[in-house]
Amino acid sequence: MNAEELRNLQSPLKDKYRDQPESATITLRAEGKIGEGISCKVETGKAIVEAGLHPATGGDGMLACSGDMLLEALVACAGVTLRAVSTAVDIEINGGTVRAEGDLDFRGTLGVSKEASVGFKAIRLLFHLDTKATAEQIQTLAKLTERYCVVYQTLVKGVPIESSFNKL
């Protein structure tokens, strides 16, 4: 896909969202079924992923870890966003990798230490690009990728989350 094809694809959507701002708000959903043992089966839209305990919390490593899935969602979103941005601004990317690393102190999630936080203490998002882009162009890619990546922005800004527990 080139910049013109991307603009032609997105232009009607942008016009609609400008004219009807309410149509731009869409609710995305994820659902899981509580599984056997300590697991949850999550429908991803393409497959069912069964998540369980990370080995650092007693898991055997056979099931997906939700922390890994969070990092995978960040990598997926950042990679797609980078491709869209590079296409839109006509910077050729021949390939490369996107990697996310996150530091967790499992004492928090296991309740071993109240001083240890539950959740990631730090996340690093690393891009290694096969490109002839200049340093200035790469800086533009970085700025725009960070600005328009939904998962990145959600993690950086944080959002309110409401929980409700109901009996069937």
mmCIF file with all atom_site columns, C-alpha atoms in Angstrom:
data_model
loop_
_atom_site.group_PDB
_atom_site.id
_atom_site.type_symbol
_atom_site.label_atom_id
_atom_site.label_alt_id
_atom_site.label_comp_id
_atom_site.label_asym_id
_atom_site.label_entity_id
_atom_site.label_seq_id
_atom_site.pdbx_PDB_ins_code
_atom_site.Cartn_x
_atom_site.Cartn_y
_atom_site.Cartn_z
_atom_site.occupancy
_atom_site.B_iso_or_equiv
_atom_site.pdbx_formal_charge
_atom_site.auth_seq_id
_atom_site.auth_comp_id
_atom_site.auth_asym_id
_atom_site.auth_atom_id
_atom_site.pdbx_PDB_model_num
ATOM 1   C CA . MET A 1 1   ? 0.000   0.000   0.000  1.00 0.00 ? 1   MET A CA 1
ATOM 2   C CA . ASN A 1 2   ? 1.274   3.478   -0.802 1.00 0.00 ? 2   ASN A CA 1
ATOM 3   C CA . ALA A 1 3   ? 0.423   6.878   0.697  1.00 0.00 ? 3   ALA A CA 1
ATOM 4   C CA . GLU A 1 4   ? -2.267  7.634   -1.885 1.00 0.00 ? 4   GLU A CA 1
ATOM 5   C CA . GLU A 1 5   ? -4.004  4.272   -1.376 1.00 0.00 ? 5   GLU A CA 1
ATOM 6   C CA . LEU A 1 6   ? -3.939  4.793   2.407  1.00 0.00 ? 6   LEU A CA 1
ATOM 7   C CA . ARG A 1 7   ? -5.376  8.317   2.045  1.00 0.00 ? 7   ARG A CA 1
ATOM 8   C CA . ASN A 1 8   ? -8.117  7.003   -0.286 1.00 0.00 ? 8   ASN A CA 1
ATOM 9   C CA . LEU A 1 9   ? -8.950  4.295   2.234  1.00 0.00 ? 9   LEU A CA 1
ATOM 10  C CA . GLN A 1 10  ? -9.021  6.599   5.263  1.00 0.00 ? 10  GLN A CA 1
ATOM 11  C CA . SER A 1 11  ? -10.347 9.811   3.718  1.00 0.00 ? 11  SER A CA 1
ATOM 12  C CA . PRO A 1 12  ? -14.048 8.839   3.777  1.00 0.00 ? 12  PRO A CA 1
ATOM 13  C CA . LEU A 1 13  ? -13.694 7.728   7.388  1.00 0.00 ? 13  LEU A CA 1
ATOM 14  C CA . LYS A 1 14  ? -12.012 10.984  8.400  1.00 0.00 ? 14  LYS A CA 1
ATOM 15  C CA . ASP A 1 15  ? -14.746 12.990  6.647  1.00 0.00 ? 15  ASP A CA 1
ATOM 16  C CA . LYS A 1 16  ? -17.460 10.990  8.378  1.00 0.00 ? 16  LYS A CA 1
ATOM 17  C CA . TYR A 1 17  ? -15.825 11.423  11.797 1.00 0.00 ? 17  TYR A CA 1
ATOM 18  C CA . ARG A 1 18  ? -15.452 15.176  11.248 1.00 0.00 ? 18  ARG A CA 1
ATOM 19  C CA . ASP A 1 19  ? -19.108 15.520  10.186 1.00 0.00 ? 19  ASP A CA 1
ATOM 20  C CA . GLN A 1 20  ? -20.484 13.036  12.730 1.00 0.00 ? 20  GLN A CA 1
ATOM 21  C CA . PRO A 1 21  ? -18.077 12.982  15.692 1.00 0.00 ? 21  PRO A CA 1
ATOM 22  C CA . GLU A 1 22  ? -20.306 10.554  17.610 1.00 0.00 ? 22  GLU A CA 1
ATOM 23  C CA . SER A 1 23  ? -19.741 7.919   14.913 1.00 0.00 ? 23  SER A CA 1
ATOM 24  C CA . ALA A 1 24  ? -16.012 7.845   15.723 1.00 0.00 ? 24  ALA A CA 1
ATOM 25  C CA . THR A 1 25  ? -16.533 6.355   19.183 1.00 0.00 ? 25  THR A CA 1
ATOM 26  C CA . ILE A 1 26  ? -16.670 2.596   18.939 1.00 0.00 ? 26  ILE A CA 1
ATOM 27  C CA . THR A 1 27  ? -16.642 0.117   21.800 1.00 0.00 ? 27  THR A CA 1
ATOM 28  C CA . LEU A 1 28  ? -14.139 -2.685  21.340 1.00 0.00 ? 28  LEU A CA 1
ATOM 29  C CA . ARG A 1 29  ? -14.700 -5.852  23.363 1.00 0.00 ? 29  ARG A CA 1
ATOM 30  C CA . ALA A 1 30  ? -12.745 -8.806  24.590 1.00 0.00 ? 30  ALA A CA 1
ATOM 31  C CA . GLU A 1 31  ? -14.267 -11.807 26.299 1.00 0.00 ? 31  GLU A CA 1
ATOM 32  C CA . GLY A 1 32  ? -12.912 -14.822 28.061 1.00 0.00 ? 32  GLY A CA 1
ATOM 33  C CA . LYS A 1 33  ? -14.266 -17.949 29.681 1.00 0.00 ? 33  LYS A CA 1
ATOM 34  C CA . ILE A 1 34  ? -12.960 -19.009 33.039 1.00 0.00 ? 34  ILE A CA 1
ATOM 35  C CA . GLY A 1 35  ? -11.152 -22.251 32.338 1.00 0.00 ? 35  GLY A CA 1
ATOM 36  C CA . GLU A 1 36  ? -10.041 -25.331 34.174 1.00 0.00 ? 36  GLU A CA 1
ATOM 37  C CA . GLY A 1 37  ? -7.539  -24.945 36.982 1.00 0.00 ? 37  GLY A CA 1
ATOM 38  C CA . ILE A 1 38  ? -6.201  -21.420 37.019 1.00 0.00 ? 38  ILE A CA 1
ATOM 39  C CA . SER A 1 39  ? -6.826  -20.298 33.457 1.00 0.00 ? 39  SER A CA 1
ATOM 40  C CA . CYS A 1 40  ? -8.979  -18.115 31.253 1.00 0.00 ? 40  CYS A CA 1
ATOM 41  C CA . LYS A 1 41  ? -9.725  -18.750 27.582 1.00 0.00 ? 41  LYS A CA 1
ATOM 42  C CA . VAL A 1 42  ? -9.704  -15.510 25.623 1.00 0.00 ? 42  VAL A CA 1
ATOM 43  C CA . GLU A 1 43  ? -11.208 -15.154 22.154 1.00 0.00 ? 43  GLU A CA 1
ATOM 44  C CA . THR A 1 44  ? -8.816  -13.039 20.105 1.00 0.00 ? 44  THR A CA 1
ATOM 45  C CA . GLY A 1 45  ? -10.896 -12.820 16.948 1.00 0.00 ? 45  GLY A CA 1
ATOM 46  C CA . LYS A 1 46  ? -8.521  -15.175 15.154 1.00 0.00 ? 46  LYS A CA 1
ATOM 47  C CA . ALA A 1 47  ? -8.023  -17.911 17.739 1.00 0.00 ? 47  ALA A CA 1
ATOM 48  C CA . ILE A 1 48  ? -8.691  -18.792 21.347 1.00 0.00 ? 48  ILE A CA 1
ATOM 49  C CA . VAL A 1 49  ? -5.744  -18.184 23.638 1.00 0.00 ? 49  VAL A CA 1
ATOM 50  C CA . GLU A 1 50  ? -5.662  -19.873 27.022 1.00 0.00 ? 50  GLU A CA 1
ATOM 51  C CA . ALA A 1 51  ? -3.957  -17.727 29.634 1.00 0.00 ? 51  ALA A CA 1
ATOM 52  C CA . GLY A 1 52  ? -2.641  -18.956 32.940 1.00 0.00 ? 52  GLY A CA 1
ATOM 53  C CA . LEU A 1 53  ? -0.078  -18.339 35.607 1.00 0.00 ? 53  LEU A CA 1
ATOM 54  C CA . HIS A 1 54  ? 3.402   -17.178 34.642 1.00 0.00 ? 54  HIS A CA 1
ATOM 55  C CA . PRO A 1 55  ? 6.119   -19.584 35.831 1.00 0.00 ? 55  PRO A CA 1
ATOM 56  C CA . ALA A 1 56  ? 7.265   -16.894 38.303 1.00 0.00 ? 56  ALA A CA 1
ATOM 57  C CA . THR A 1 57  ? 3.865   -17.271 40.032 1.00 0.00 ? 57  THR A CA 1
ATOM 58  C CA . GLY A 1 58  ? 3.639   -21.069 39.903 1.00 0.00 ? 58  GLY A CA 1
ATOM 59  C CA . GLY A 1 59  ? 2.596   -21.705 36.309 1.00 0.00 ? 59  GLY A CA 1
ATOM 60  C CA . ASP A 1 60  ? 4.182   -24.402 34.183 1.00 0.00 ? 60  ASP A CA 1
ATOM 61  C CA . GLY A 1 61  ? 4.731   -22.124 31.159 1.00 0.00 ? 61  GLY A CA 1
ATOM 62  C CA . MET A 1 62  ? 2.291   -24.068 28.977 1.00 0.00 ? 62  MET A CA 1
ATOM 63  C CA . LEU A 1 63  ? -0.344  -21.302 28.963 1.00 0.00 ? 63  LEU A CA 1
ATOM 64  C CA . ALA A 1 64  ? -0.043  -17.740 27.728 1.00 0.00 ? 64  ALA A CA 1
ATOM 65  C CA . CYS A 1 65  ? 0.851   -15.091 30.290 1.00 0.00 ? 65  CYS A CA 1
ATOM 66  C CA . SER A 1 66  ? -1.395  -12.036 30.368 1.00 0.00 ? 66  SER A CA 1
ATOM 67  C CA . GLY A 1 67  ? 1.640   -9.799  30.979 1.00 0.00 ? 67  GLY A CA 1
ATOM 68  C CA . ASP A 1 68  ? 3.200   -11.154 27.798 1.00 0.00 ? 68  ASP A CA 1
ATOM 69  C CA . MET A 1 69  ? -0.125  -10.611 26.002 1.00 0.00 ? 69  MET A CA 1
ATOM 70  C CA . LEU A 1 70  ? -0.113  -6.954  27.098 1.00 0.00 ? 70  LEU A CA 1
ATOM 71  C CA . LEU A 1 71  ? 3.381   -6.504  25.668 1.00 0.00 ? 71  LEU A CA 1
ATOM 72  C CA . GLU A 1 72  ? 2.344   -8.375  22.509 1.00 0.00 ? 72  GLU A CA 1
ATOM 73  C CA . ALA A 1 73  ? -0.614  -6.006  22.076 1.00 0.00 ? 73  ALA A CA 1
ATOM 74  C CA . LEU A 1 74  ? 1.769   -3.059  22.416 1.00 0.00 ? 74  LEU A CA 1
ATOM 75  C CA . VAL A 1 75  ? 4.138   -4.535  19.822 1.00 0.00 ? 75  VAL A CA 1
ATOM 76  C CA . ALA A 1 76  ? 1.276   -5.283  17.410 1.00 0.00 ? 76  ALA A CA 1
ATOM 77  C CA . CYS A 1 77  ? -0.241  -1.818  17.720 1.00 0.00 ? 77  CYS A CA 1
ATOM 78  C CA . ALA A 1 78  ? 3.116   -0.034  17.493 1.00 0.00 ? 78  ALA A CA 1
ATOM 79  C CA . GLY A 1 79  ? 4.146   -2.091  14.451 1.00 0.00 ? 79  GLY A CA 1
ATOM 80  C CA . VAL A 1 80  ? 0.883   -1.428  12.600 1.00 0.00 ? 80  VAL A CA 1
ATOM 81  C CA . THR A 1 81  ? 0.980   2.246   13.551 1.00 0.00 ? 81  THR A CA 1
ATOM 82  C CA . LEU A 1 82  ? 4.604   2.561   12.397 1.00 0.00 ? 82  LEU A CA 1
ATOM 83  C CA . ARG A 1 83  ? 3.651   1.018   9.046  1.00 0.00 ? 83  ARG A CA 1
ATOM 84  C CA . ALA A 1 84  ? 0.664   3.340   8.633  1.00 0.00 ? 84  ALA A CA 1
ATOM 85  C CA . VAL A 1 85  ? 2.709   6.409   9.581  1.00 0.00 ? 85  VAL A CA 1
ATOM 86  C CA . SER A 1 86  ? 5.647   5.475   7.342  1.00 0.00 ? 86  SER A CA 1
ATOM 87  C CA . THR A 1 87  ? 3.217   4.902   4.466  1.00 0.00 ? 87  THR A CA 1
ATOM 88  C CA . ALA A 1 88  ? 1.405   8.196   5.067  1.00 0.00 ? 88  ALA A CA 1
ATOM 89  C CA . VAL A 1 89  ? 4.605   10.259  5.181  1.00 0.00 ? 89  VAL A CA 1
ATOM 90  C CA . ASP A 1 90  ? 6.286   8.210   2.423  1.00 0.00 ? 90  ASP A CA 1
ATOM 91  C CA . ILE A 1 91  ? 9.248   6.875   4.402  1.00 0.00 ? 91  ILE A CA 1
ATOM 92  C CA . GLU A 1 92  ? 10.260  3.462   3.119  1.00 0.00 ? 92  GLU A CA 1
ATOM 93  C CA . ILE A 1 93  ? 10.659  0.734   5.726  1.00 0.00 ? 93  ILE A CA 1
ATOM 94  C CA . ASN A 1 94  ? 12.034  -2.504  4.257  1.00 0.00 ? 94  ASN A CA 1
ATOM 95  C CA . GLY A 1 95  ? 11.520  -4.509  7.424  1.00 0.00 ? 95  GLY A CA 1
ATOM 96  C CA . GLY A 1 96  ? 12.716  -4.714  10.969 1.00 0.00 ? 96  GLY A CA 1
ATOM 97  C CA . THR A 1 97  ? 11.510  -5.673  14.418 1.00 0.00 ? 97  THR A CA 1
ATOM 98  C CA . VAL A 1 98  ? 9.471   -4.172  17.208 1.00 0.00 ? 98  VAL A CA 1
ATOM 99  C CA . ARG A 1 99  ? 10.115  -5.498  20.714 1.00 0.00 ? 99  ARG A CA 1
ATOM 100 C CA . ALA A 1 100 ? 8.577   -4.657  24.066 1.00 0.00 ? 100 ALA A CA 1
ATOM 101 C CA . GLU A 1 101 ? 10.219  -5.521  27.349 1.00 0.00 ? 101 GLU A CA 1
ATOM 102 C CA . GLY A 1 102 ? 8.607   -5.034  30.727 1.00 0.00 ? 102 GLY A CA 1
ATOM 103 C CA . ASP A 1 103 ? 9.950   -5.331  34.258 1.00 0.00 ? 103 ASP A CA 1
ATOM 104 C CA . LEU A 1 104 ? 7.751   -6.983  36.895 1.00 0.00 ? 104 LEU A CA 1
ATOM 105 C CA . ASP A 1 105 ? 8.429   -7.598  40.577 1.00 0.00 ? 105 ASP A CA 1
ATOM 106 C CA . PHE A 1 106 ? 6.436   -10.741 41.253 1.00 0.00 ? 106 PHE A CA 1
ATOM 107 C CA . ARG A 1 107 ? 6.554   -10.132 45.005 1.00 0.00 ? 107 ARG A CA 1
ATOM 108 C CA . GLY A 1 108 ? 3.703   -7.666  44.436 1.00 0.00 ? 108 GLY A CA 1
ATOM 109 C CA . THR A 1 109 ? 1.319   -9.983  42.591 1.00 0.00 ? 109 THR A CA 1
ATOM 110 C CA . LEU A 1 110 ? 2.062   -12.852 44.993 1.00 0.00 ? 110 LEU A CA 1
ATOM 111 C CA . GLY A 1 111 ? 1.413   -10.646 48.037 1.00 0.00 ? 111 GLY A CA 1
ATOM 112 C CA . VAL A 1 112 ? 4.906   -11.235 49.401 1.00 0.00 ? 112 VAL A CA 1
ATOM 113 C CA . SER A 1 113 ? 5.666   -7.533  49.866 1.00 0.00 ? 113 SER A CA 1
ATOM 114 C CA . LYS A 1 114 ? 3.307   -4.590  50.197 1.00 0.00 ? 114 LYS A CA 1
ATOM 115 C CA . GLU A 1 115 ? 6.161   -2.334  49.051 1.00 0.00 ? 115 GLU A CA 1
ATOM 116 C CA . ALA A 1 116 ? 6.431   -4.161  45.723 1.00 0.00 ? 116 ALA A CA 1
ATOM 117 C CA . SER A 1 117 ? 3.925   -2.802  43.227 1.00 0.00 ? 117 SER A CA 1
ATOM 118 C CA . VAL A 1 118 ? 1.619   -5.070  41.263 1.00 0.00 ? 118 VAL A CA 1
ATOM 119 C CA . GLY A 1 119 ? 2.103   -4.535  37.551 1.00 0.00 ? 119 GLY A CA 1
ATOM 120 C CA . PHE A 1 120 ? 4.900   -3.446  35.309 1.00 0.00 ? 120 PHE A CA 1
ATOM 121 C CA . LYS A 1 121 ? 7.455   -1.080  36.827 1.00 0.00 ? 121 LYS A CA 1
ATOM 122 C CA . ALA A 1 122 ? 8.837   -0.140  33.423 1.00 0.00 ? 122 ALA A CA 1
ATOM 123 C CA . ILE A 1 123 ? 8.208   -0.957  29.782 1.00 0.00 ? 123 ILE A CA 1
ATOM 124 C CA . ARG A 1 124 ? 10.645  -0.400  26.937 1.00 0.00 ? 124 ARG A CA 1
ATOM 125 C CA . LEU A 1 125 ? 9.515   -0.322  23.308 1.00 0.00 ? 125 LEU A CA 1
ATOM 126 C CA . LEU A 1 126 ? 12.351  -0.964  20.879 1.00 0.00 ? 126 LEU A CA 1
ATOM 127 C CA . PHE A 1 127 ? 12.328  -0.547  17.104 1.00 0.00 ? 127 PHE A CA 1
ATOM 128 C CA . HIS A 1 128 ? 15.086  -1.885  14.845 1.00 0.00 ? 128 HIS A CA 1
ATOM 129 C CA . LEU A 1 129 ? 14.326  -0.702  11.323 1.00 0.00 ? 129 LEU A CA 1
ATOM 130 C CA . ASP A 1 130 ? 15.728  -1.665  7.944  1.00 0.00 ? 130 ASP A CA 1
ATOM 131 C CA . THR A 1 131 ? 15.460  1.719   6.274  1.00 0.00 ? 131 THR A CA 1
ATOM 132 C CA . LYS A 1 132 ? 17.440  4.371   4.477  1.00 0.00 ? 132 LYS A CA 1
ATOM 133 C CA . ALA A 1 133 ? 15.533  7.067   6.374  1.00 0.00 ? 133 ALA A CA 1
ATOM 134 C CA . THR A 1 134 ? 17.501  9.967   7.766  1.00 0.00 ? 134 THR A CA 1
ATOM 135 C CA . ALA A 1 135 ? 17.812  10.592  11.504 1.00 0.00 ? 135 ALA A CA 1
ATOM 136 C CA . GLU A 1 136 ? 15.235  13.373  11.127 1.00 0.00 ? 136 GLU A CA 1
ATOM 137 C CA . GLN A 1 137 ? 12.794  11.051  9.349  1.00 0.00 ? 137 GLN A CA 1
ATOM 138 C CA . ILE A 1 138 ? 13.230  8.402   12.033 1.00 0.00 ? 138 ILE A CA 1
ATOM 139 C CA . GLN A 1 139 ? 12.534  11.049  14.670 1.00 0.00 ? 139 GLN A CA 1
ATOM 140 C CA . THR A 1 140 ? 9.320   11.906  12.806 1.00 0.00 ? 140 THR A CA 1
ATOM 141 C CA . LEU A 1 141 ? 8.359   8.211   12.667 1.00 0.00 ? 141 LEU A CA 1
ATOM 142 C CA . ALA A 1 142 ? 8.996   7.861   16.389 1.00 0.00 ? 142 ALA A CA 1
ATOM 143 C CA . LYS A 1 143 ? 6.972   10.946  17.299 1.00 0.00 ? 143 LYS A CA 1
ATOM 144 C CA . LEU A 1 144 ? 4.006   10.030  15.096 1.00 0.00 ? 144 LEU A CA 1
ATOM 145 C CA . THR A 1 145 ? 4.050   6.327   16.009 1.00 0.00 ? 145 THR A CA 1
ATOM 146 C CA . GLU A 1 146 ? 3.964   7.193   19.711 1.00 0.00 ? 146 GLU A CA 1
ATOM 147 C CA . ARG A 1 147 ? 1.238   9.798   19.147 1.00 0.00 ? 147 ARG A CA 1
ATOM 148 C CA . TYR A 1 148 ? -1.120  7.548   17.165 1.00 0.00 ? 148 TYR A CA 1
ATOM 149 C CA . CYS A 1 149 ? -0.528  4.101   18.729 1.00 0.00 ? 149 CYS A CA 1
ATOM 150 C CA . VAL A 1 150 ? -3.671  3.318   20.743 1.00 0.00 ? 150 VAL A CA 1
ATOM 151 C CA . VAL A 1 151 ? -2.051  0.825   23.125 1.00 0.00 ? 151 VAL A CA 1
ATOM 152 C CA . TYR A 1 152 ? 1.009   3.029   23.693 1.00 0.00 ? 152 TYR A CA 1
ATOM 153 C CA . GLN A 1 153 ? -1.129  6.074   24.475 1.00 0.00 ? 153 GLN A CA 1
ATOM 154 C CA . THR A 1 154 ? -3.427  4.051   26.753 1.00 0.00 ? 154 THR A CA 1
ATOM 155 C CA . LEU A 1 155 ? -0.467  2.774   28.760 1.00 0.00 ? 155 LEU A CA 1
ATOM 156 C CA . VAL A 1 156 ? 1.266   6.157   28.911 1.00 0.00 ? 156 VAL A CA 1
ATOM 157 C CA . LYS A 1 157 ? -1.839  8.128   29.906 1.00 0.00 ? 157 LYS A CA 1
ATOM 158 C CA . GLY A 1 158 ? -3.696  5.479   31.870 1.00 0.00 ? 158 GLY A CA 1
ATOM 159 C CA . VAL A 1 159 ? -7.470  5.283   31.789 1.00 0.00 ? 159 VAL A CA 1
ATOM 160 C CA . PRO A 1 160 ? -10.136 4.737   34.395 1.00 0.00 ? 160 PRO A CA 1
ATOM 161 C CA . ILE A 1 161 ? -11.272 1.143   34.643 1.00 0.00 ? 161 ILE A CA 1
ATOM 162 C CA . GLU A 1 162 ? -14.533 0.063   36.229 1.00 0.00 ? 162 GLU A CA 1
ATOM 163 C CA . SER A 1 163 ? -15.082 -3.485  37.468 1.00 0.00 ? 163 SER A CA 1
ATOM 164 C CA . SER A 1 164 ? -18.350 -5.202  38.250 1.00 0.00 ? 164 SER A CA 1
ATOM 165 C CA . PHE A 1 165 ? -18.867 -8.683  39.623 1.00 0.00 ? 165 PHE A CA 1
ATOM 166 C CA . ASN A 1 166 ? -22.242 -10.349 39.123 1.00 0.00 ? 166 ASN A CA 1
ATOM 167 C CA . LYS A 1 167 ? -23.593 -13.799 39.785 1.00 0.00 ? 167 LYS A CA 1
ATOM 168 C CA . LEU A 1 168 ? -24.960 -15.795 36.863 1.00 0.00 ? 168 LEU A CA 1
#
